[in-house]
Short mmCIF file of C-alpha atoms in Angstrom, two decimals:
data_model
loop_
_atom_site.label_atom_id
_atom_site.label_comp_id
_atom_site.label_asym_id
_atom_site.label_seq_id
_atom_site.Cartn_x
_atom_site.Cartn_y
_atom_site.Cartn_z
CA MET A 16 -0.07 0.14 0.00
CA GLY A 17 1.54 3.62 -1.33
CA LEU A 18 1.75 6.22 1.96
CA PHE A 19 -1.01 7.07 3.39
CA GLY A 20 -3.28 4.11 1.72
CA PHE A 21 -2.94 6.32 -1.49
CA GLY A 22 -1.58 4.85 -4.54
CA ASP A 23 -2.30 1.22 -4.56
CA LYS A 24 -3.78 0.44 -7.82
CA LYS A 25 -4.48 -3.35 -7.15
CA GLY A 26 -8.44 -4.61 -7.97
CA ALA A 27 -8.89 -0.45 -9.18
CA GLU A 28 -10.70 -0.87 -12.58
CA ALA A 29 -9.10 2.13 -14.52
CA ALA A 30 -11.58 5.11 -15.46
CA PRO A 31 -12.75 5.28 -19.16
CA LYS A 32 -10.57 8.04 -20.91
CA PRO A 33 -12.17 11.16 -21.82
CA MET A 34 -13.03 11.41 -25.61
CA ALA A 35 -12.22 14.39 -27.70
CA ALA A 36 -13.21 14.86 -31.49
CA ALA A 37 -11.50 15.95 -34.89
CA THR A 38 -13.01 17.06 -37.92
CA LEU A 39 -11.22 15.98 -41.14
CA SER A 40 -10.77 18.34 -43.85
CA ASP A 41 -13.31 16.02 -46.19
CA GLY A 42 -15.89 16.82 -42.71
CA THR A 43 -15.47 13.01 -41.34
CA SER A 44 -15.73 13.39 -37.48
CA VAL A 45 -13.17 10.99 -35.63
CA GLN A 46 -13.17 10.46 -31.77
CA ILE A 47 -9.39 10.83 -30.56
CA THR A 48 -8.81 8.01 -28.01
CA GLU A 49 -4.70 8.84 -27.21
CA VAL A 50 -3.11 11.77 -27.88
CA VAL A 51 0.73 11.67 -28.16
CA ASP A 52 2.64 15.14 -27.24
CA CYS A 53 5.87 15.07 -29.10
CA ILE A 54 6.27 18.62 -29.31
CA GLY A 55 10.02 19.69 -28.90
CA ASP A 56 11.15 16.09 -29.95
CA SER A 57 12.91 14.64 -32.66
CA CYS A 58 13.35 11.44 -34.55
CA PRO A 59 12.76 8.98 -33.69
CA ARG A 60 10.80 9.50 -30.64
CA PRO A 61 7.39 10.27 -31.55
CA GLN A 62 7.96 7.32 -34.26
CA LEU A 63 8.68 5.55 -31.28
CA MET A 64 5.64 7.03 -29.10
CA THR A 65 3.32 6.58 -31.65
CA LYS A 66 4.13 2.98 -31.94
CA LYS A 67 3.58 2.46 -28.32
CA ALA A 68 0.25 4.25 -28.32
CA ILE A 69 -1.37 2.15 -31.57
CA GLY A 70 -0.30 -0.91 -29.52
CA LYS A 71 -2.00 0.56 -26.28
CA ILE A 72 -5.62 1.12 -28.31
CA GLU A 73 -8.16 -1.05 -29.74
CA PRO A 74 -8.58 -1.93 -33.62
CA GLY A 75 -10.91 1.32 -34.98
CA GLU A 76 -9.72 3.87 -32.29
CA VAL A 77 -7.80 6.85 -33.36
CA VAL A 78 -4.56 8.27 -32.12
CA GLU A 79 -3.57 12.31 -32.65
CA VAL A 80 0.06 12.77 -32.96
CA LEU A 81 1.59 16.43 -32.26
CA VAL A 82 4.79 16.98 -33.88
CA ASP A 83 6.74 20.13 -34.62
CA ASN A 84 9.45 18.95 -36.43
CA PRO A 85 9.15 18.19 -40.32
CA SER A 86 11.19 15.20 -40.51
CA SER A 87 8.87 13.87 -37.68
CA VAL A 88 5.75 14.79 -40.00
CA GLU A 89 7.65 12.91 -43.10
CA ALA A 90 8.43 9.79 -41.34
CA LEU A 91 4.65 8.99 -39.71
CA PRO A 92 2.45 8.32 -42.35
CA PRO A 93 5.10 5.76 -43.93
CA MET A 94 5.39 3.89 -41.07
CA CYS A 95 1.66 3.03 -40.52
CA ASP A 96 1.74 -0.17 -42.35
CA GLU A 97 4.36 -1.34 -40.43
CA ILE A 98 2.04 -0.81 -37.09
CA ASN A 99 -0.93 -2.09 -38.73
CA ALA A 100 -2.51 0.95 -38.73
CA THR A 101 -3.79 3.75 -41.30
CA HIS A 102 -2.94 7.76 -42.29
CA LEU A 103 -5.99 9.24 -41.66
CA GLU A 104 -5.05 12.80 -42.40
CA THR A 105 -1.74 15.52 -41.52
CA VAL A 106 -3.10 19.17 -40.27
CA LYS A 107 -1.06 22.10 -40.63
CA GLY A 108 -1.42 24.21 -36.93
CA GLU A 109 0.03 27.36 -35.92
CA ARG A 110 3.06 25.94 -34.10
CA SER A 111 2.99 21.97 -35.14
CA TRP A 112 1.29 19.61 -37.08
CA HIS A 113 -1.92 17.08 -35.76
CA VAL A 114 -1.77 14.06 -37.02
CA TYR A 115 -4.31 11.22 -37.32
CA ILE A 116 -3.66 7.70 -37.08
CA ARG A 117 -6.33 4.61 -36.53
CA LYS A 118 -5.42 1.24 -35.85
CA ASP A 119 -6.90 -1.38 -38.64
#
């Protein structure tokens, strides 16, 4: 048991993840299951973090990857075939890109 009875997670159910939504350029709305914040990270960290996030979610769920490194933006879509996922879209924001990837 943790200090003062806190921190003991045995037997505790995980709280449901709050889901955010994103609208793609074709008007399709997707529910974001996991957000991977790779702002300030360079290769290969965004790819490794994305692979880990895809491994944690269920088929059909979507990961949003936030990156500000141009080489990472270029590396994520081709990687999707290797991790059993589909690149849905990359959206350029004011200071970063939002890459949407769905697990197959």
